[in-house]
mmCIF file of C-alpha atoms and ligand atoms in Angstrom:
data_model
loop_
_atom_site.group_PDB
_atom_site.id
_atom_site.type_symbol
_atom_site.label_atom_id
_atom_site.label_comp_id
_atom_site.label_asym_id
_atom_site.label_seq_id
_atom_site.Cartn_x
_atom_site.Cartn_y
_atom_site.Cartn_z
ATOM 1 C CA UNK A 1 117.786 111.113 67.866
ATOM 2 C CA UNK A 2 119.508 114.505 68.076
ATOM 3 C CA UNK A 3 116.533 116.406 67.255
ATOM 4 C CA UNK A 4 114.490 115.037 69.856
ATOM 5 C CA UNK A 5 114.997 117.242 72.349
ATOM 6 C CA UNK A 6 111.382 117.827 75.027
ATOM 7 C CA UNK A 7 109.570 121.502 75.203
ATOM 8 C CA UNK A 8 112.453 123.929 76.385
ATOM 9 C CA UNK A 9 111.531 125.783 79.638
ATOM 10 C CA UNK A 10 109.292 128.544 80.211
ATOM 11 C CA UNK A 11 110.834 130.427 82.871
ATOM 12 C CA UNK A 12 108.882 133.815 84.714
ATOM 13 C CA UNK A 13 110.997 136.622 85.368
ATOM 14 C CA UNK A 14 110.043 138.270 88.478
ATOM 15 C CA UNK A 15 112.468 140.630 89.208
ATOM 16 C CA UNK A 16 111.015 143.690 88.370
ATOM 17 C CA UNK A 17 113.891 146.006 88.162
ATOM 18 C CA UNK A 18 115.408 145.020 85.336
ATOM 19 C CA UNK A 19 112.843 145.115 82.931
ATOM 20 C CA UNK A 20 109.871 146.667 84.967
ATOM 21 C CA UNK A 21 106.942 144.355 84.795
ATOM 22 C CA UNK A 22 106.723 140.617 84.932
ATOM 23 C CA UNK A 23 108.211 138.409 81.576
ATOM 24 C CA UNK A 24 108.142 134.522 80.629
ATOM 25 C CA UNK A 25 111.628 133.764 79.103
ATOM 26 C CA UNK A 26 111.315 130.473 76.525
ATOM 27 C CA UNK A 27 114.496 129.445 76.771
ATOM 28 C CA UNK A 28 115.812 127.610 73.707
ATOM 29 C CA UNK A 29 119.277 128.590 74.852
ATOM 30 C CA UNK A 30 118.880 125.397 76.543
ATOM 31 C CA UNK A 31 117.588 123.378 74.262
ATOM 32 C CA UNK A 32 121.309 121.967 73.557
ATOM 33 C CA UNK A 33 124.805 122.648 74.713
ATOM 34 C CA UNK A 34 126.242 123.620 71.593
ATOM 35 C CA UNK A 35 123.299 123.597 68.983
ATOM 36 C CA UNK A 36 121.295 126.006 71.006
ATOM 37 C CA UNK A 37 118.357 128.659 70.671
ATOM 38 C CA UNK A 38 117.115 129.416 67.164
ATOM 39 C CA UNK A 39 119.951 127.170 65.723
ATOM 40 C CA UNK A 40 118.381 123.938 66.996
ATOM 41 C CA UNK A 41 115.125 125.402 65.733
ATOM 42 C CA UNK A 42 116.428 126.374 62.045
ATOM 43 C CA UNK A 43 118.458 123.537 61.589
ATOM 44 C CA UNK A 44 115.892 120.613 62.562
ATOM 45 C CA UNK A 45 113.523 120.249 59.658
ATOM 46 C CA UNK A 46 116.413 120.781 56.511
ATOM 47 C CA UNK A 47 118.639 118.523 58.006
ATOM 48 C CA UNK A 48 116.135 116.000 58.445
ATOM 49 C CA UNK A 49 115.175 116.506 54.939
ATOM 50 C CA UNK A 50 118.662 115.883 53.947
ATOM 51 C CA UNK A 51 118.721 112.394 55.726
ATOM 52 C CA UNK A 52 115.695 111.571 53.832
ATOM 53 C CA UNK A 53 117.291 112.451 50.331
ATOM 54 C CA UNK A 54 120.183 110.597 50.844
ATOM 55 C CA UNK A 55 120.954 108.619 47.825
ATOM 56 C CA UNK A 56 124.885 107.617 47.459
ATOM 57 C CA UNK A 57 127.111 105.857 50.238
ATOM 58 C CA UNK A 58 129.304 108.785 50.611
ATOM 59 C CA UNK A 59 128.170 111.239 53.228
ATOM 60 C CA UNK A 60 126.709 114.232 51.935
ATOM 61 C CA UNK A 61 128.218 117.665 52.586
ATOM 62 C CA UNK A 62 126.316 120.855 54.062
ATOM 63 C CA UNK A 63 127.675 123.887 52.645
ATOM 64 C CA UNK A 64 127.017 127.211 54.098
ATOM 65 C CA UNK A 65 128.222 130.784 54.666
ATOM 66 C CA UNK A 66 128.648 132.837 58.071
ATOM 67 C CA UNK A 67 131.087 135.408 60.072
ATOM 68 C CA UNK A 68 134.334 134.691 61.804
ATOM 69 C CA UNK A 69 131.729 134.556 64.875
ATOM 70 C CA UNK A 70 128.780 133.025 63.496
ATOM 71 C CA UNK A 71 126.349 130.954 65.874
ATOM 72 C CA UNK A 72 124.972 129.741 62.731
ATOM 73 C CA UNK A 73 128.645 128.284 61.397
ATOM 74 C CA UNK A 74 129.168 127.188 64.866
ATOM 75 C CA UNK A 75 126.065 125.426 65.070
ATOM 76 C CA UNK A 76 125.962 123.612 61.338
ATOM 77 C CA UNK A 77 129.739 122.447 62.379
ATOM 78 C CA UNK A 78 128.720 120.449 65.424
ATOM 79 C CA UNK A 79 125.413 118.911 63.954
ATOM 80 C CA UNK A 80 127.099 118.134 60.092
ATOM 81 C CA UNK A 81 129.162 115.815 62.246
ATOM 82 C CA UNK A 82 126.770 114.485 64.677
ATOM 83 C CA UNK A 83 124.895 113.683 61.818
ATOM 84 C CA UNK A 84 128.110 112.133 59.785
ATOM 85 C CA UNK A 85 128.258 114.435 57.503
ATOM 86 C CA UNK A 86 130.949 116.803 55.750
ATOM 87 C CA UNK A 87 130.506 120.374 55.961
ATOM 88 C CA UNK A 88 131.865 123.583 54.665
ATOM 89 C CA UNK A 89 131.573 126.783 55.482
ATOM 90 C CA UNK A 90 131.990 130.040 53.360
ATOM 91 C CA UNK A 91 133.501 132.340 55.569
ATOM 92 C CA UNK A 92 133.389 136.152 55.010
ATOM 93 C CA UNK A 93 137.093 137.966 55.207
ATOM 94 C CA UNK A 94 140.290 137.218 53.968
ATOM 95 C CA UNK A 95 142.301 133.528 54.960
ATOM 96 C CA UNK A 96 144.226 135.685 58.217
ATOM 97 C CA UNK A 97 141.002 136.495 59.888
ATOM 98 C CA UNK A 98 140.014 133.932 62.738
ATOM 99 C CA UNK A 99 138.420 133.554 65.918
ATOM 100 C CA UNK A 100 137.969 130.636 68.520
ATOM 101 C CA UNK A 101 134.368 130.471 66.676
ATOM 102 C CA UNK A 102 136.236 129.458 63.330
ATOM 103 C CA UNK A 103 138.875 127.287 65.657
ATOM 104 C CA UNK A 104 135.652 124.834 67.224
ATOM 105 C CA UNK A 105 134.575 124.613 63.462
ATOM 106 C CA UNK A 106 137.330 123.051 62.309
ATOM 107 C CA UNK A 107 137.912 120.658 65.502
ATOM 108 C CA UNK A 108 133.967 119.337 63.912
ATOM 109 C CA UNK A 109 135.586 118.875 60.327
ATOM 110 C CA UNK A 110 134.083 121.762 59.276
ATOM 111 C CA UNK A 111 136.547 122.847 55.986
ATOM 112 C CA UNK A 112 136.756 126.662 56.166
ATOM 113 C CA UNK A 113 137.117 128.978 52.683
ATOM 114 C CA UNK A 114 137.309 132.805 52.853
ATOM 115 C CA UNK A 115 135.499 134.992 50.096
ATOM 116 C CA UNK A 116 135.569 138.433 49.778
ATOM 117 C CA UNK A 117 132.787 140.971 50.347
ATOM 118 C CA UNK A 118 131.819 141.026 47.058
ATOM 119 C CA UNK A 119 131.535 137.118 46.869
ATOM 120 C CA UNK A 120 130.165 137.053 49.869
ATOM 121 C CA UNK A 121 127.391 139.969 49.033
ATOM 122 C CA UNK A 122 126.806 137.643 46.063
ATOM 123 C CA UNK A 123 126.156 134.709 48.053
ATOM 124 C CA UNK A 124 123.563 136.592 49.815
ATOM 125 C CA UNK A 125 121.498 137.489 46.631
ATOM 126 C CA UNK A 126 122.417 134.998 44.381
ATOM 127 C CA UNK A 127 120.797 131.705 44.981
ATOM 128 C CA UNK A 128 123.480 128.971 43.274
ATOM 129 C CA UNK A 129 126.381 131.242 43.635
ATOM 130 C CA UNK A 130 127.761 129.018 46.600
ATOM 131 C CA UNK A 131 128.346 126.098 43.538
ATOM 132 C CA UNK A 132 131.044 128.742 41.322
ATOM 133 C CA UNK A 133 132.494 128.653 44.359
ATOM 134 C CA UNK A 134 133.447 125.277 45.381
ATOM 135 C CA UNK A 135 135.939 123.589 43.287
ATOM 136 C CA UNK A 136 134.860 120.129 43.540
ATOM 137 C CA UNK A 137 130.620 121.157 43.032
ATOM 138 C CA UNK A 138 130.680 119.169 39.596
ATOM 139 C CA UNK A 139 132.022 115.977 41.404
ATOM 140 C CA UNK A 140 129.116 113.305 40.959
ATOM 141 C CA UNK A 141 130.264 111.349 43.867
ATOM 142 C CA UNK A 142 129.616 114.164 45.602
ATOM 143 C CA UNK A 143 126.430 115.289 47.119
ATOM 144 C CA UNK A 144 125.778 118.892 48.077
ATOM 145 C CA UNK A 145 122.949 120.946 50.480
ATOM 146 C CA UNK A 146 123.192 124.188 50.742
ATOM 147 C CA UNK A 147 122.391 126.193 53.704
ATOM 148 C CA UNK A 148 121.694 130.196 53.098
ATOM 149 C CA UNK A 149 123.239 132.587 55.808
ATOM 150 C CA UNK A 150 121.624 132.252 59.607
ATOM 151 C CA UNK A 151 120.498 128.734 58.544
ATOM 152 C CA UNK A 152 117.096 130.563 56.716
ATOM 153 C CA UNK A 153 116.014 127.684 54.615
ATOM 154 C CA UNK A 154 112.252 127.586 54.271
ATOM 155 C CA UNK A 155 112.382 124.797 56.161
ATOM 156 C CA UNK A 156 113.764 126.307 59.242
ATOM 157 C CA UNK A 157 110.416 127.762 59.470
ATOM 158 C CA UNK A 158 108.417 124.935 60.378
ATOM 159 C CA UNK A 159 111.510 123.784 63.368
ATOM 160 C CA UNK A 160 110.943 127.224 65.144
ATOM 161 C CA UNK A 161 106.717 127.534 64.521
ATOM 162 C CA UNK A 162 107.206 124.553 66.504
ATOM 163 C CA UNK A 163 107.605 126.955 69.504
ATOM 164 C CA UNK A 164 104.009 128.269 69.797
ATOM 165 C CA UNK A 165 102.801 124.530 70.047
ATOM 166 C CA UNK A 166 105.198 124.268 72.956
ATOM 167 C CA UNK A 167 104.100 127.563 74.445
ATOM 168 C CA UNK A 168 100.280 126.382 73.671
ATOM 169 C CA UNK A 169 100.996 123.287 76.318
ATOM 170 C CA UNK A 170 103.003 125.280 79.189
ATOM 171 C CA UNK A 171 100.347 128.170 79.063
ATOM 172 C CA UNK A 172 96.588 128.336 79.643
ATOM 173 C CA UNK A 173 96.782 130.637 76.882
ATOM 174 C CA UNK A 174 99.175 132.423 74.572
ATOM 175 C CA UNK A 175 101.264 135.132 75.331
ATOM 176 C CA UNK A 176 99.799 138.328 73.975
ATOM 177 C CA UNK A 177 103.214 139.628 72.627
ATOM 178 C CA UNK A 178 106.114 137.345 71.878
ATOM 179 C CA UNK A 179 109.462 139.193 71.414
ATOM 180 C CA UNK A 180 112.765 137.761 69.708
ATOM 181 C CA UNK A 181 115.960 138.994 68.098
ATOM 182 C CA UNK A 182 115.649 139.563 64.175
ATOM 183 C CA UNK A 183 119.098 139.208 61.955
ATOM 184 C CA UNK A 184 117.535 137.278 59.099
ATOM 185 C CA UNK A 185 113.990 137.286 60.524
ATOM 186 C CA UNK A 186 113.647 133.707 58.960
ATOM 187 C CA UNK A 187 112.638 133.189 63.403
ATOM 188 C CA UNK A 188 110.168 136.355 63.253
ATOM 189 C CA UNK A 189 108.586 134.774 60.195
ATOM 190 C CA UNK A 190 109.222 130.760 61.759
ATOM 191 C CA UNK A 191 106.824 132.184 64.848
ATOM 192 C CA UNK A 192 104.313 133.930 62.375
ATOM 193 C CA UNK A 193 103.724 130.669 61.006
ATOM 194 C CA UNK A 194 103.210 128.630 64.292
ATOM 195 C CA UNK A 195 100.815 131.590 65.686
ATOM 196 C CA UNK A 196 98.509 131.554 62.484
ATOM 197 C CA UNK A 197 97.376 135.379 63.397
ATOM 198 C CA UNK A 198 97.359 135.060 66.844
ATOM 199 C CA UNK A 199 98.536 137.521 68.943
ATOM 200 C CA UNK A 200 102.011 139.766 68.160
ATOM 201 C CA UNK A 201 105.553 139.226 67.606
ATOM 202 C CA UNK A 202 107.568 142.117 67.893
ATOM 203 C CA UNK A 203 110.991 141.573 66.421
ATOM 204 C CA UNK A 204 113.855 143.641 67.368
ATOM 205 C CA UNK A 205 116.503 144.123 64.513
ATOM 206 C CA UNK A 206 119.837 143.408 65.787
ATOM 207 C CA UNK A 207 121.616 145.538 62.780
ATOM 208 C CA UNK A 208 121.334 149.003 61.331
ATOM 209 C CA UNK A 209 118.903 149.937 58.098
ATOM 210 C CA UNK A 210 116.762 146.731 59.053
ATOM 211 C CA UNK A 211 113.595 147.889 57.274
ATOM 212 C CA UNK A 212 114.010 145.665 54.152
ATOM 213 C CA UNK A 213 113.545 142.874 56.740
ATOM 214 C CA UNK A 214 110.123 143.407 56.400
ATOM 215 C CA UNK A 215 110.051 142.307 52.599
ATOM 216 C CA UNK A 216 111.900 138.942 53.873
ATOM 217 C CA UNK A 217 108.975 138.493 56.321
ATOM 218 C CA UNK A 218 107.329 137.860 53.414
ATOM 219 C CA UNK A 219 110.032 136.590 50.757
ATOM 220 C CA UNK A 220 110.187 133.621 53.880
ATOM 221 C CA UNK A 221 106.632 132.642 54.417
ATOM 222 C CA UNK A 222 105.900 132.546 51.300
ATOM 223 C CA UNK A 223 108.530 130.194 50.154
ATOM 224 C CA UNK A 224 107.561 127.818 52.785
ATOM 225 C CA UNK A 225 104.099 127.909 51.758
ATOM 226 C CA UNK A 226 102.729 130.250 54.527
ATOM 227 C CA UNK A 227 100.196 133.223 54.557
ATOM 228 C CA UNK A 228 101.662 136.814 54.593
ATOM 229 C CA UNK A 229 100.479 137.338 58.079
ATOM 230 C CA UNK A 230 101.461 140.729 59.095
ATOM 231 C CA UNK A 231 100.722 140.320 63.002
ATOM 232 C CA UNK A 232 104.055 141.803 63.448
ATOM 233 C CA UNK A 233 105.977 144.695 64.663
ATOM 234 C CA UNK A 234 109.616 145.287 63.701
ATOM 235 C CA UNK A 235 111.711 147.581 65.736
ATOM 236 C CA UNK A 236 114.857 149.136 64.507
ATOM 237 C CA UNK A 237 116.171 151.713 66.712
ATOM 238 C CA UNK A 238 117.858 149.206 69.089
ATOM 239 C CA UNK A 239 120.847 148.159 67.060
ATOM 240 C CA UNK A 240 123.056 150.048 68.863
ATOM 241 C CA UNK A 241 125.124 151.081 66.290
ATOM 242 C CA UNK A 242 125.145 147.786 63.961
ATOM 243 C CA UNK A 243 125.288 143.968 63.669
ATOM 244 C CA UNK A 244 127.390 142.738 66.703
ATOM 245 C CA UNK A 245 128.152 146.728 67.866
ATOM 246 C CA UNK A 246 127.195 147.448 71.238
ATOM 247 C CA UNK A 247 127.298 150.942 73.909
ATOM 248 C CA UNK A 248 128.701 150.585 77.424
ATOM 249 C CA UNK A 249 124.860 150.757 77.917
ATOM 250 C CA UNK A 250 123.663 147.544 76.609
ATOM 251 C CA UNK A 251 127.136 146.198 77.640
ATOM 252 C CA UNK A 252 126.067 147.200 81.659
ATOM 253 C CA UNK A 253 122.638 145.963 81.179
ATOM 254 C CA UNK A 254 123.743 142.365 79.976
ATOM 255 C CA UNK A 255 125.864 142.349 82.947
ATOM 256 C CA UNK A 256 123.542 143.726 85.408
ATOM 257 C CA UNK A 257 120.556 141.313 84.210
ATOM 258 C CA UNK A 258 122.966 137.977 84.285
ATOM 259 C CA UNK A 259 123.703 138.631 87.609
ATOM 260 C CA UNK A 260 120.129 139.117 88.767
ATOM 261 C CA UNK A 261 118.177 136.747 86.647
ATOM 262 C CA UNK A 262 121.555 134.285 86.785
ATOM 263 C CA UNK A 263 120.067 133.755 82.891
ATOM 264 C CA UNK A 264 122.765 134.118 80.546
ATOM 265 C CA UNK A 265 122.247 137.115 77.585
ATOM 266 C CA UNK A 266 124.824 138.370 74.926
ATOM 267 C CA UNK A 267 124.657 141.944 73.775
ATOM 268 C CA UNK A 268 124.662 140.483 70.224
ATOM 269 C CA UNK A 269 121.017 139.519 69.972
ATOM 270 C CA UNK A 270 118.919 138.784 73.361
ATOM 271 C CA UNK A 271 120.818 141.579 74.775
ATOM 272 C CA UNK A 272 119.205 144.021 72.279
ATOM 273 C CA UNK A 273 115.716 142.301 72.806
ATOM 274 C CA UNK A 274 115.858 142.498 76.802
ATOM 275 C CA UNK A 275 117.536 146.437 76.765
ATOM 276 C CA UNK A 276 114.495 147.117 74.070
ATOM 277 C CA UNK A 277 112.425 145.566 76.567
ATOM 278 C CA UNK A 278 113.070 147.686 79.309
ATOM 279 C CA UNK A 279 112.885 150.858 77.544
ATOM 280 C CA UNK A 280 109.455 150.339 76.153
ATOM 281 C CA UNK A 281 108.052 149.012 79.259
ATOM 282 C CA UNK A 282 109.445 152.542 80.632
ATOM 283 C CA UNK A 283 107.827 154.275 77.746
ATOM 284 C CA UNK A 284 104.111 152.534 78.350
ATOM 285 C CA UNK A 285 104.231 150.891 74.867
ATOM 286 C CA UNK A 286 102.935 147.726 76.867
ATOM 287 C CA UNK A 287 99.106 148.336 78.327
ATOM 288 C CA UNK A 288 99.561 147.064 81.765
ATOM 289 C CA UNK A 289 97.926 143.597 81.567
ATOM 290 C CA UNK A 290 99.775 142.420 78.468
ATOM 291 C CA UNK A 291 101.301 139.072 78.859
ATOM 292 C CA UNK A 292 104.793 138.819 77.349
ATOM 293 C CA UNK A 293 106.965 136.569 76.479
ATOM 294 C CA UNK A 294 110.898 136.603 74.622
ATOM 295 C CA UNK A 295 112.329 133.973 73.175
ATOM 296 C CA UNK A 296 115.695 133.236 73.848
ATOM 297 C CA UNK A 297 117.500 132.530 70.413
ATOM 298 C CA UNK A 298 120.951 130.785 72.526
ATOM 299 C CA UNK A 299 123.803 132.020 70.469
ATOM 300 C CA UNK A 300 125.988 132.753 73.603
ATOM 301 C CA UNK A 301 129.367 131.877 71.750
ATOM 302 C CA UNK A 302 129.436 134.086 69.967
ATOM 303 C CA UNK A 303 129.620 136.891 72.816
ATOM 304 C CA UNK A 304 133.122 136.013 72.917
ATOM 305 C CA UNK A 305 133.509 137.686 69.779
ATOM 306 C CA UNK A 306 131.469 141.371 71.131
ATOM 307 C CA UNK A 307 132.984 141.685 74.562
ATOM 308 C CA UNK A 308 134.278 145.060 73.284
ATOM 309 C CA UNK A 309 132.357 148.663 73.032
HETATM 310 C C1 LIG B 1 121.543 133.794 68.912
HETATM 311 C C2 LIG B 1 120.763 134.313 67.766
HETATM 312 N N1 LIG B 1 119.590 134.916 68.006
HETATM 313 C C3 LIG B 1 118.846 135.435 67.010
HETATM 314 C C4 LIG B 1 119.263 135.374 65.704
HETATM 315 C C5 LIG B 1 118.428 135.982 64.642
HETATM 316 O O1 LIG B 1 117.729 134.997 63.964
HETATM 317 P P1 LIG B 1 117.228 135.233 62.487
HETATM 318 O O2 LIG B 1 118.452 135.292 61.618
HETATM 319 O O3 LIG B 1 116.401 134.048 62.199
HETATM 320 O O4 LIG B 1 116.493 136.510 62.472
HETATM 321 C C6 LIG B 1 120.485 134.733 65.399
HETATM 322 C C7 LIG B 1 120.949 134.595 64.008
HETATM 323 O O5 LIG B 1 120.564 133.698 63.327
HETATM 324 C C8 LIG B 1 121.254 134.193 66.456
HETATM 325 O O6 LIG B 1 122.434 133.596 66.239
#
């Protein structure tokens, strides 16, 4: 079954020079070739929900929205189908924009529609917009699931809580800090819920003005039925300069740790986590004994889109 996939690794990273003390790397970007990282995570528990709803003989179709590089997009395209099911994907800019993202989602039958910014704001804010926009929503034959933006369906929560069980059985004991990449933070609050208090995630916001992700922390556990746990820190200085932006620095220290490590990392989100990494190690945020360990959300398509300063 595609969602059966065993614990991904737990990998120690010795080398000391690139972030300056020793770090266990979880590495969901190997969970699956093309469904990878937090994808695989998000996307397990709604689309097995949708299998068990399935009520007509016609297969059902996953609607959902994303960028002309969205892992997310990329990632819905390739398990709709493995799954036999019709998707479509709301797609933010105008019908010229594309990208080989947008090219791999249609070779999986994905049907692509561009909306504008203000649509696509809309979509963001406006639970059942998605349905003015499809022209064929009041079609009974028809059925629909809707996916919100970075796959952050309640349900998404449980698939990545599902981590700290796996990190519960590689380690004698948890990781005192667990750090990941935060665009949504529907992960962030996924591994709140699977630590039930315990130690701290720190979540590094991958885009600019990220302190309203706090109030989704808590919009997202509690619409999947989770405490407000607050055993959290949310950094947002290490955007440099934006969602998918990047500075020749991060650029150089993606390079330089892929080469040392040989671990792949995209300056789009693990980038940002490791390079955040570094520099508070070299600040002495850390007390020397903490144990660490980053998740690795995957995602590296989409660095073919941010291979530019
Ligand atoms: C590779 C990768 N890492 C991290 C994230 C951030 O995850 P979230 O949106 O759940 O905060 C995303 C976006 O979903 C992603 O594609």
């Amino acid at each position: 079954m595609f969602f059966d996939a065993p614990p991904s690794p737990l990998q120690l990273l010795e080398h000391s020079e690139l972030v300056g003390m020793p770090i266990w790397i979880k590495r969901d970007d190997l969970l699956h070739p093309i469904v990878s990282g937090n994808k695989f995570r998000k996307l397990k528990y709604p689309l097995l929900r949708i299998a068990q709803q399935l009520d007509s003989p016609s297969p059902p179709t996953l609607v959902t929205m994303g960028g002309m590089w969205s892992n997310h997009l990329h990632a819905t395209a390739f398990a709709a189908q493995a799954f036999g099911y019709q998707s479509i994907g709301l797609i933010r800019g105008d019908s010229g924009v594309n990208s080989a993202t947008l090219d791999d989602c249609r070779q999986q039958g994905m049907q692509l529609q561009f909306v504008d910014r203000t649509s696509y704001r809309r979509l963001r804010t406006e639970p059942l917009f998605w349905q003015q926009l499809l022209p064929d929503f009041s079609c009974r034959l028809q059925q629909f699931h809707w996916l919100p933006e970075g796959g952050s369906d309640p349900d998404a929560l449980r698939g990545v809580a599902e981590i700290v069980g796996e990190l519960e059985l590689q380690q004698p004991k948890l990781p005192d800090v667990i750090m990941v990449a935060c665009g949504t933070a529907a992960t962030l609050a996924g591994l709140l819920a699977g630590l039930k208090g315990r130690s701290t995630v720190v979540g590094v916001a991958v885009l600019k003005n990220a302190e309203y992700l706090r109030g989704e922390v808590t919009r997202l556990l509690k619409h999947a039925g989770y405490p407000d746990y607050q055993n959290y820190q949310l950094l947002t200085d290490f955007h440099h300069g934006g969602y998918a932006k990047s500075s020749f620095a991060l650029q150089q220290f993606c390079l330089q740790f892929c080469e040392q490590s040989a671990i792949m990392i995209e300056p789009v989100y693990t980038g940002k986590v490791f390079y955040a990494l570094r520099e508070l190690v070299k600040s002495g945020y850390f007390a020397p004994q903490t144990s660490i360990a980053v998740i690795h959300t995957g995602g590296l398509q989409g660095a073919r889109g941010s291979l530019r300063v």
